[in-house]
Coordinates of C-alpha atoms in Angstrom, one line a residue:
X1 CA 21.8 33.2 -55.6
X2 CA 25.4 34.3 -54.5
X3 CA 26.2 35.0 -50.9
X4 CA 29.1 36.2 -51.0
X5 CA 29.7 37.0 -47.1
X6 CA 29.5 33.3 -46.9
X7 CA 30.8 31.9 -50.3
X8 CA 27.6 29.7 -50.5
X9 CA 25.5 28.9 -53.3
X10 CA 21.8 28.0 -52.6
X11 CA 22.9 24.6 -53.4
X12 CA 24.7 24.2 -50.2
X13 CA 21.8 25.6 -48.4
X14 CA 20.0 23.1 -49.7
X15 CA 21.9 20.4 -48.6
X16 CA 21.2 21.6 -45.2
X17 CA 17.6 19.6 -45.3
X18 CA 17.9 16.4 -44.9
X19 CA 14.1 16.0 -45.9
X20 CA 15.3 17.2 -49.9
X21 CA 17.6 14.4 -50.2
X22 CA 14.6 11.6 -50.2
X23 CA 12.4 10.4 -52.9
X24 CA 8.7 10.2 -53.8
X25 CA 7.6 7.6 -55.6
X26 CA 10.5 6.5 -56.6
X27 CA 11.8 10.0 -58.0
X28 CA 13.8 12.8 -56.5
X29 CA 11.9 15.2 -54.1
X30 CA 10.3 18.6 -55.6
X31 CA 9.2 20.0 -52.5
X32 CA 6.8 23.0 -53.7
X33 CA 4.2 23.1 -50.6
X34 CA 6.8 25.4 -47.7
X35 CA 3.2 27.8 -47.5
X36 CA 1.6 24.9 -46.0
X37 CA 5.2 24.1 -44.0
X38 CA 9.1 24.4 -44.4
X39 CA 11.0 21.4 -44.4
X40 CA 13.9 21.7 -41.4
X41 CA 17.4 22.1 -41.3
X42 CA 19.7 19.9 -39.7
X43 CA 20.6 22.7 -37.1
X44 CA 17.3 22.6 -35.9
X45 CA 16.9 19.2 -36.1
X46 CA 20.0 19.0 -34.1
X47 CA 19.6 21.8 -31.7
X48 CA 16.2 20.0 -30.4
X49 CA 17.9 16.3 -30.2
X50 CA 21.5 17.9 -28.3
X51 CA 18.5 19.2 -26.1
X52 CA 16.5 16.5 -25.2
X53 CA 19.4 14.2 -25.2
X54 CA 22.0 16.6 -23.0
X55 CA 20.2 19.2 -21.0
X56 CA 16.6 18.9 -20.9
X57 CA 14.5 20.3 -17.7
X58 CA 11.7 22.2 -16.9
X59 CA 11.4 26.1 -17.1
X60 CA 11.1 28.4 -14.6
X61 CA 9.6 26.3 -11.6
X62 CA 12.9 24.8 -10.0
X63 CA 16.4 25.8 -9.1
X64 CA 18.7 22.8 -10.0
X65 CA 21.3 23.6 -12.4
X66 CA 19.1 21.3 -15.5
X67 CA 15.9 23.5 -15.3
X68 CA 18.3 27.2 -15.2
X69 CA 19.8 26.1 -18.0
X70 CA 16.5 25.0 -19.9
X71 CA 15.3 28.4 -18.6
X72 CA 18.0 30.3 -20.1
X73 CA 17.9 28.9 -23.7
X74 CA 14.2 29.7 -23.6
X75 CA 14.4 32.8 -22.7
X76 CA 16.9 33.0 -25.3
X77 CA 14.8 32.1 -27.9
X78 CA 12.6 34.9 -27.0
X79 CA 15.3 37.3 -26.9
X80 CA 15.8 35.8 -31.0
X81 CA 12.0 36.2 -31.8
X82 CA 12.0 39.8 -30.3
X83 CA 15.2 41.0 -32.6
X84 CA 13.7 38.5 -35.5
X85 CA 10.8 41.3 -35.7
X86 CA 12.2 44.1 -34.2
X87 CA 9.7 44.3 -31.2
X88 CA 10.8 47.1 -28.2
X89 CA 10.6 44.5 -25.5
X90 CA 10.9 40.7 -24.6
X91 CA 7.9 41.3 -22.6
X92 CA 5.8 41.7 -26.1
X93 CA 7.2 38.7 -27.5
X94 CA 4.2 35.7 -26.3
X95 CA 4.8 31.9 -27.0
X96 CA 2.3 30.4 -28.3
X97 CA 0.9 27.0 -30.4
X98 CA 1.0 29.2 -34.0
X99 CA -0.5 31.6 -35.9
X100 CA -4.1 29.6 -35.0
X101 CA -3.2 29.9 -31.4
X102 CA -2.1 34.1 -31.5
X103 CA -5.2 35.4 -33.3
X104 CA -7.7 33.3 -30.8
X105 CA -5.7 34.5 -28.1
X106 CA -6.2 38.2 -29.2
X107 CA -10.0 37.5 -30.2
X108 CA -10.5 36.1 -26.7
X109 CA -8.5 39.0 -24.9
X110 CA -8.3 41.7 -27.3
X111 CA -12.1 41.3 -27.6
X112 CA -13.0 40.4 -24.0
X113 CA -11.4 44.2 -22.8
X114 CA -11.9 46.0 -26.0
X115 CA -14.8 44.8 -28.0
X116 CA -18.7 46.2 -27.5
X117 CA -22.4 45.9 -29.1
X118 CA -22.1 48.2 -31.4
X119 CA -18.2 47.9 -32.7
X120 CA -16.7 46.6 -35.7
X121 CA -13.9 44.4 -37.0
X122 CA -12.5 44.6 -40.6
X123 CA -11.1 41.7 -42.7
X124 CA -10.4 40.7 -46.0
X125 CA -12.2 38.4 -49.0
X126 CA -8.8 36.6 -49.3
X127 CA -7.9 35.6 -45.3
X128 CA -6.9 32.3 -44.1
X129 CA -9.8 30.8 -42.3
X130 CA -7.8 31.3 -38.8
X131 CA -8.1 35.0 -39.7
X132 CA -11.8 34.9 -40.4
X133 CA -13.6 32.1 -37.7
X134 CA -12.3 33.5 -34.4
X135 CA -13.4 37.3 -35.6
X136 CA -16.7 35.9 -36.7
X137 CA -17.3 33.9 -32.9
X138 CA -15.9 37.0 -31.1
X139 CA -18.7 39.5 -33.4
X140 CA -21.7 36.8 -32.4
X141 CA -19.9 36.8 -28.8
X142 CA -20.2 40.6 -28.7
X143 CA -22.5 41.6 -30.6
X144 CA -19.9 43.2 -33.0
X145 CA -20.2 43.6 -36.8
X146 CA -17.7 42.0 -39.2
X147 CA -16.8 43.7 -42.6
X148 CA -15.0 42.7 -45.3
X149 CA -12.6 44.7 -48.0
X150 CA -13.1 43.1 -51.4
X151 CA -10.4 42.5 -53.6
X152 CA -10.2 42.7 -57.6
X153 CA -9.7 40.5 -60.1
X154 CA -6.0 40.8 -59.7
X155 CA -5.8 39.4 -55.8
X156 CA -5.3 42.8 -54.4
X157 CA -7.4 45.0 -51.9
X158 CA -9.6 47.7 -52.9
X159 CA -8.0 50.2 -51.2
X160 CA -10.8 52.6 -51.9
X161 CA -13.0 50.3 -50.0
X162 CA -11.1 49.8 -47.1
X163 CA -11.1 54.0 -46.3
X164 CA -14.9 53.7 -46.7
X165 CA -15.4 50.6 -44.4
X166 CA -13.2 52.5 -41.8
X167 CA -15.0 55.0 -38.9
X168 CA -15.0 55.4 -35.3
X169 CA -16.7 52.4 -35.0
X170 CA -14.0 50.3 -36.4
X171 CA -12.0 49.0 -33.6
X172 CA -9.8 46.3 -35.1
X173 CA -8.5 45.6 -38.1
X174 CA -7.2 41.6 -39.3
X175 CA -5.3 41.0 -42.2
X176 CA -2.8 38.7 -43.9
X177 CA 0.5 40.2 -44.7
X178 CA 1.2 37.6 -47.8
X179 CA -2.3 35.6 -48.7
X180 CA -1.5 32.1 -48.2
X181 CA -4.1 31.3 -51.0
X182 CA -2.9 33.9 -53.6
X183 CA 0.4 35.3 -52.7
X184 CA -1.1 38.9 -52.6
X185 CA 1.5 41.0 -50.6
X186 CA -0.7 43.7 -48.4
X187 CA 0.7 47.3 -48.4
X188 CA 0.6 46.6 -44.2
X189 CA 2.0 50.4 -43.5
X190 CA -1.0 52.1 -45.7
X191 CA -3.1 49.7 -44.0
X192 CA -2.2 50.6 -40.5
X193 CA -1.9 54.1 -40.5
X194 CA -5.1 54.5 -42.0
X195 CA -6.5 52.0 -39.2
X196 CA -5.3 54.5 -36.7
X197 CA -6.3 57.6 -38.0
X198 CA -9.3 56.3 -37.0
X199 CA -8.0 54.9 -33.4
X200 CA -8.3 51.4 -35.0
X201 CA -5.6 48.4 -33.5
X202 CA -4.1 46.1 -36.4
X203 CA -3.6 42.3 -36.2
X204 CA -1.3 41.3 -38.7
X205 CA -1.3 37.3 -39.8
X206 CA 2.3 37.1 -40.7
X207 CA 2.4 33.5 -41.4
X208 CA 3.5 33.5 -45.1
X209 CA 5.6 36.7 -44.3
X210 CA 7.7 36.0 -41.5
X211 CA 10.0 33.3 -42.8
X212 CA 10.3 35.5 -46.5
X213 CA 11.1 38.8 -45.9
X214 CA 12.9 41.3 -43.2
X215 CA 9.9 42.5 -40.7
X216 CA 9.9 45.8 -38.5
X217 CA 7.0 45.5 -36.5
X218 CA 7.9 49.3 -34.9
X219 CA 8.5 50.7 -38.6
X220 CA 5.3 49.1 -39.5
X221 CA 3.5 50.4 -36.2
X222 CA 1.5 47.2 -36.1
X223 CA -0.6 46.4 -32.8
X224 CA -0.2 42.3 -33.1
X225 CA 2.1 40.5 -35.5
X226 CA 1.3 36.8 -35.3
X227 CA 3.6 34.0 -37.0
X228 CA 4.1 30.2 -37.1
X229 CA 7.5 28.4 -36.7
X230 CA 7.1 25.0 -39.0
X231 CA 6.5 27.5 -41.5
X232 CA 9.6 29.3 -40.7
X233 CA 11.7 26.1 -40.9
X234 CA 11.3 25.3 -36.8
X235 CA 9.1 22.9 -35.1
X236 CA 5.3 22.4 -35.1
X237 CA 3.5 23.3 -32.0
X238 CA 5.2 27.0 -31.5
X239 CA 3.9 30.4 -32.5
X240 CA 4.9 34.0 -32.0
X241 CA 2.3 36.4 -30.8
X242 CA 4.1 39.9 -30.8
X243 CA 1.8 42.7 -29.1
X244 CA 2.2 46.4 -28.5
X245 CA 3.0 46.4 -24.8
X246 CA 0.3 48.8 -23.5
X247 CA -2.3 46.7 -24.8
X248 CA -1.3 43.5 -23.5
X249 CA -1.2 44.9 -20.2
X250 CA -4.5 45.9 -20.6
X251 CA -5.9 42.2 -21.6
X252 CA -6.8 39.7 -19.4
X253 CA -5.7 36.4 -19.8
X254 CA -6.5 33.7 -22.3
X255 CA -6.2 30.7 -19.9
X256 CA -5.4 29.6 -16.4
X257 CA -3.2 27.8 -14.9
X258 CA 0.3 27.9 -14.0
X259 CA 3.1 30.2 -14.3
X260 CA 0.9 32.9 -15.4
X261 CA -0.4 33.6 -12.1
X262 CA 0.8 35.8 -9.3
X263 CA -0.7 34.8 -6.1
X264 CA -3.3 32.1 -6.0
X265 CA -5.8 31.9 -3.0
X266 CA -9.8 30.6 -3.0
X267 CA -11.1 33.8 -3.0
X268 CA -8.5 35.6 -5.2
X269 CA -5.9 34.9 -7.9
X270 CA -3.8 37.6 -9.0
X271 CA -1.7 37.6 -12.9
X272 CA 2.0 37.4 -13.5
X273 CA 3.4 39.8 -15.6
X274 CA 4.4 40.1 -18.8
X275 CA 4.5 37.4 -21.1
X276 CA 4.0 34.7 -18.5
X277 CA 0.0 36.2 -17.9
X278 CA -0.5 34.6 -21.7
X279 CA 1.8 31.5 -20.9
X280 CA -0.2 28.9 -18.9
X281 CA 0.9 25.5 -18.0
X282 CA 4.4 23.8 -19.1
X283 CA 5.5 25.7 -22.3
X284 CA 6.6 24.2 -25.3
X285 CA 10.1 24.2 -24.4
X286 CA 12.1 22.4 -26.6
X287 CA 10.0 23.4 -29.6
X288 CA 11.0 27.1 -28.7
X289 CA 14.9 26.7 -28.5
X290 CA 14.1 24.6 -32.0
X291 CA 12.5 28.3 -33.2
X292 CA 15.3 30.3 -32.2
X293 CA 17.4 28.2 -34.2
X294 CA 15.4 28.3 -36.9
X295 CA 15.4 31.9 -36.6
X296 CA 19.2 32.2 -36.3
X297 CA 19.7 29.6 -39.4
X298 CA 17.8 32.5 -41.5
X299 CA 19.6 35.3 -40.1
X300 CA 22.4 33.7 -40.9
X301 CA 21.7 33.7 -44.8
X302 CA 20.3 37.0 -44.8
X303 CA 16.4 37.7 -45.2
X304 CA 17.0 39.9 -47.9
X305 CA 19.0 37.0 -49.9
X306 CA 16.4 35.1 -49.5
X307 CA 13.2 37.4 -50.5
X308 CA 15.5 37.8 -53.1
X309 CA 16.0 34.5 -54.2
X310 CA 12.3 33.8 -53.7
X311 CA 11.7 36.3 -56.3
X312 CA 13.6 35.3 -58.5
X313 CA 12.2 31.9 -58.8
X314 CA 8.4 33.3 -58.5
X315 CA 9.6 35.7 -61.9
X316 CA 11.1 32.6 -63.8
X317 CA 8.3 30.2 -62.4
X318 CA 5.8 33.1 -63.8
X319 CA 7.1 32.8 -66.7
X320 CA 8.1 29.5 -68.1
X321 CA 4.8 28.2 -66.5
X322 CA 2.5 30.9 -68.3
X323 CA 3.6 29.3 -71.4
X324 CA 2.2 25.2 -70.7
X325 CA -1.6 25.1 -72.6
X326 CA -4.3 25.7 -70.2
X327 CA -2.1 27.1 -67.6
X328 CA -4.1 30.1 -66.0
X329 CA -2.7 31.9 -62.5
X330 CA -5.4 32.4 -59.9
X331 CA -3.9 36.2 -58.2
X332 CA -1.8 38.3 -60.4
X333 CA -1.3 41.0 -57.9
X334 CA 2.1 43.4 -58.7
X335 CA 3.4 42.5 -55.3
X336 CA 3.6 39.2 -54.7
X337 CA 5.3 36.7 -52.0
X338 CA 6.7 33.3 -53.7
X339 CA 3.5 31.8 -53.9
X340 CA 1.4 30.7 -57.6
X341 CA -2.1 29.8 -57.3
X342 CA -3.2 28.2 -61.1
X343 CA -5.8 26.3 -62.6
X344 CA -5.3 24.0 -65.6
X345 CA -8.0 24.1 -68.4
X346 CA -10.0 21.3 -67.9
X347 CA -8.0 19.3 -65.5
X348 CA -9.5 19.4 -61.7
X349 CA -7.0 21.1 -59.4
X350 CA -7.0 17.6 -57.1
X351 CA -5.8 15.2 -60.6
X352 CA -2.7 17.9 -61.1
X353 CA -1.9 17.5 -57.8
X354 CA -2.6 14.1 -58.0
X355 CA -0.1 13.6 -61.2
X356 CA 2.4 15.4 -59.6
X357 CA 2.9 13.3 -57.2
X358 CA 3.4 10.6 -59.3
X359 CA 6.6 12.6 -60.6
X360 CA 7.7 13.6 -56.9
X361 CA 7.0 16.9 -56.9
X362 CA 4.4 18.0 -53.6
X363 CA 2.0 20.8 -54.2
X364 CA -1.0 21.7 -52.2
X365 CA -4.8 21.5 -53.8
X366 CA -7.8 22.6 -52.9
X367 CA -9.3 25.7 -51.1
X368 CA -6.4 26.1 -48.7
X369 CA -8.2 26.9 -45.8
X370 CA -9.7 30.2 -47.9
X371 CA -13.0 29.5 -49.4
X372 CA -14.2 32.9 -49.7
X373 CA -11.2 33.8 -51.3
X374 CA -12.1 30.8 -54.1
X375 CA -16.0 31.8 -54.3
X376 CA -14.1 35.3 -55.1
X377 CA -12.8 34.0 -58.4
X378 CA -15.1 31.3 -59.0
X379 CA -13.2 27.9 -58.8
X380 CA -14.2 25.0 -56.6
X381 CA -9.9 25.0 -55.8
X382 CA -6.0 25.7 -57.3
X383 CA -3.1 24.2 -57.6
X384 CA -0.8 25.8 -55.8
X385 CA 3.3 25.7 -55.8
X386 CA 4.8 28.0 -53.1
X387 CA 8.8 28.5 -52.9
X388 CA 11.5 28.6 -49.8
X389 CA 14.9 29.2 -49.8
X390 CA 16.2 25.6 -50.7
X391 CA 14.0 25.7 -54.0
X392 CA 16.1 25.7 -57.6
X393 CA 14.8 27.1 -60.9
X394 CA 15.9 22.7 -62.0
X395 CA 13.3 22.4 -59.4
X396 CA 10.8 24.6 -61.8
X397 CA 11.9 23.4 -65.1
X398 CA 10.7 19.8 -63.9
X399 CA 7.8 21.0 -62.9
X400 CA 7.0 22.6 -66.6
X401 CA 7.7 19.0 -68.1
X402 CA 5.3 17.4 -65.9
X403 CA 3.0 19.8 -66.1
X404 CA 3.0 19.7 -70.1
X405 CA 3.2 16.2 -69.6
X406 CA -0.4 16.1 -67.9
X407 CA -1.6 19.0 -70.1
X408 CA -1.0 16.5 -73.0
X409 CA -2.2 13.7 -71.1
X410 CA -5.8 14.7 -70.5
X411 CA -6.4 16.5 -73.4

């Protein structure tokens, strides 16, 4: 991976992350699990300690020169989230706890103004659970029908499906960008416009997306674009919940409390406006200014280098891996985000995790919060390896000699 803007090799990003310097069991770190979350860079690490350590206040509520200043880099970090996916306004840009967080907050809201007896909400076979639970309470809520586009034995949607499912009684439509379970990338635009034609909204769970690949939530014409910042190598406990302006206006809020109310009296309270109405209580401050660092460190490299990159190590990956006995990949969809679901012949998903650890190297195992998507190809679980930037194709040759070393090993 050359940047040559920069000089820097991805080698000297990767010495950025302090985390990929330890050891596991004795052996160097393999860190294959940034789907489930990114490891940090010292810039955010740093950013959040100058913070606490030199300038921390409250935002918003007080006029001594600590809380401006807190309330400027906030709002800052907004200002980053809103370029990050190209939204029109600030105002559309809502913080929030994660991806979790943003699609309960539209369930609640979106489905409090807009959803009736009667109306229906689309998913797919392959979501994350958070993309399936809240539409299935709001349906029971409402009295609202959930249906769900299949996918084939690749990972990817049946398209033809989808324009069947889709009437006037659709009202909203939820779906992954990248499936966390598969790494199934979703033609989003398709999906959308032909959500529209027939006056649907669209939710987009951009969790495995955001941190991977450039996204234009105007070029895309999406209603809601959610995301999560440990995955997008920031903090836990902060979220981005992008909405088309004209319908968050529309929404009531999701709780109450303060800063997102107006005026507050015993007979009425009236709503602040945009974002605050969605931001009740003390915000996560410092974990926001953490995200906007985050989300300068990978402007900074270029999300192009590093979908790139990503691809690059998914194609060898693909490849060298494909060749171990026994090796089988669960979602062979043609587009795919750096993500490779697999079984071994024999071996239960939890032992090859299990082994790897042993050698240092952390995958995830299991359903990964997605059991319909595992009923959908018939396995209890996968193994699953999932790439970030900081990830070498040394990093994937090591994994081949364990993995042949436990193929060996159990058979």
């Amino acid at each position: 991976m050359s940047h040559s803007k920069k000089h820097k090799t991805v080698s000297d990003y990767r010495s950025d992350f302090p985390m990929l310097s330890k050891t596991m069991h004795g052996k160097p770190l393999v860190y294959f699990d940034t789907a489930a979350t990114a490891q940090k860079p010292q810039a955010v690490i740093d950013c959040m300690t100058h913070f606490y350590e030199d300038s921390y206040g409250t935002v918003h509520r007080a006029i001594y020169e600590l809380a401006a200043h807190s309330t400027y880099l906030y709002q800052a970090a907004r200002l980053k989230a809103m370029h990050f996916l190209n939204a029109k306004r600030p105002e559309e840009i809502i913080f929030t706890r994660g991806t979790t967080e943003s699609i309960n907050l539209v369930a609640h809201s979106f489905g409090k103004a807009f959803i009736h007896a009667g109306d229906e909400i689309i998913i797919s076979e392959i979501e994350h659970h958070s993309n399936i639970v809240p539409w299935q309470m709001l349906c029971e809520d409402r009295g609202a029908t959930l249906k769900v586009i299949p996918v084939n034995d690749r990972g990817e949607l049946m398209m033809d499906v989808y324009r069947e499912l889709l009437n006037e009684k659709t009202k909203l439509v939820a779906i992954g960008h990248i499936s966390n379970a598969l790494g199934t990338l979703h033609p989003i635009k398709q999906i959308v416009d032909l959500a529209h034609d027939v006056g649907a909204k669209v939710l987009v769970d951009g969790a495995q997306a955001a941190p991977h690949m450039a996204i234009d939530v105007q070029a895309l014409d999406v209603d809601f674009y959610v995301f999560s910042g440990h995955k997008a190598y920031g903090p836990t406990g902060i979220g981005i919940l992008y909405g088309k302006e004209v319908l968050l206006e529309k929404m009531p809020p999701y709780q109450g409390g303060g800063d997102m109310i107006d005026t507050v009296t015993f007979t009425k309270t009236t709503y602040n406006t945009l974002p605050l109405k969605f931001e009740a209580g003390t915000p996560m401050i410092t974990e926001a200014i953490g995200l906007g660092a985050a989300i300068d460190y990978i402007i900074g490299i270029g999300r192009e280098e590093i979908k790139t990159w990503e691809h690059e190590l998914l194609d060898y990956a693909t490849k060298l891996w494909s060749e171990i006995p026994g090796f089988k990949i669960i979602g062979t969809a043609a587009e795919k985000g750096a993500i490779i679901s697999f079984c071994m012949e024999g071996i239960h998903p939890l032992d090859v995790g299990t082994m790897l650890d042993l050698k240092g190297i952390a995958i995830r195992t299991g359903h990964h919060c997605a059991q319909p998507a595992m009923r959908r190809f018939h396995v209890p679980g996968t193994a699953r390896a999932s790439f970030g930037l900081y990830n070498t194709k040394e990093e994937i040759e090591a994994f081949a000699e364990a993995l042949q070393e436990i193929a060996v090993l159990f058979h």
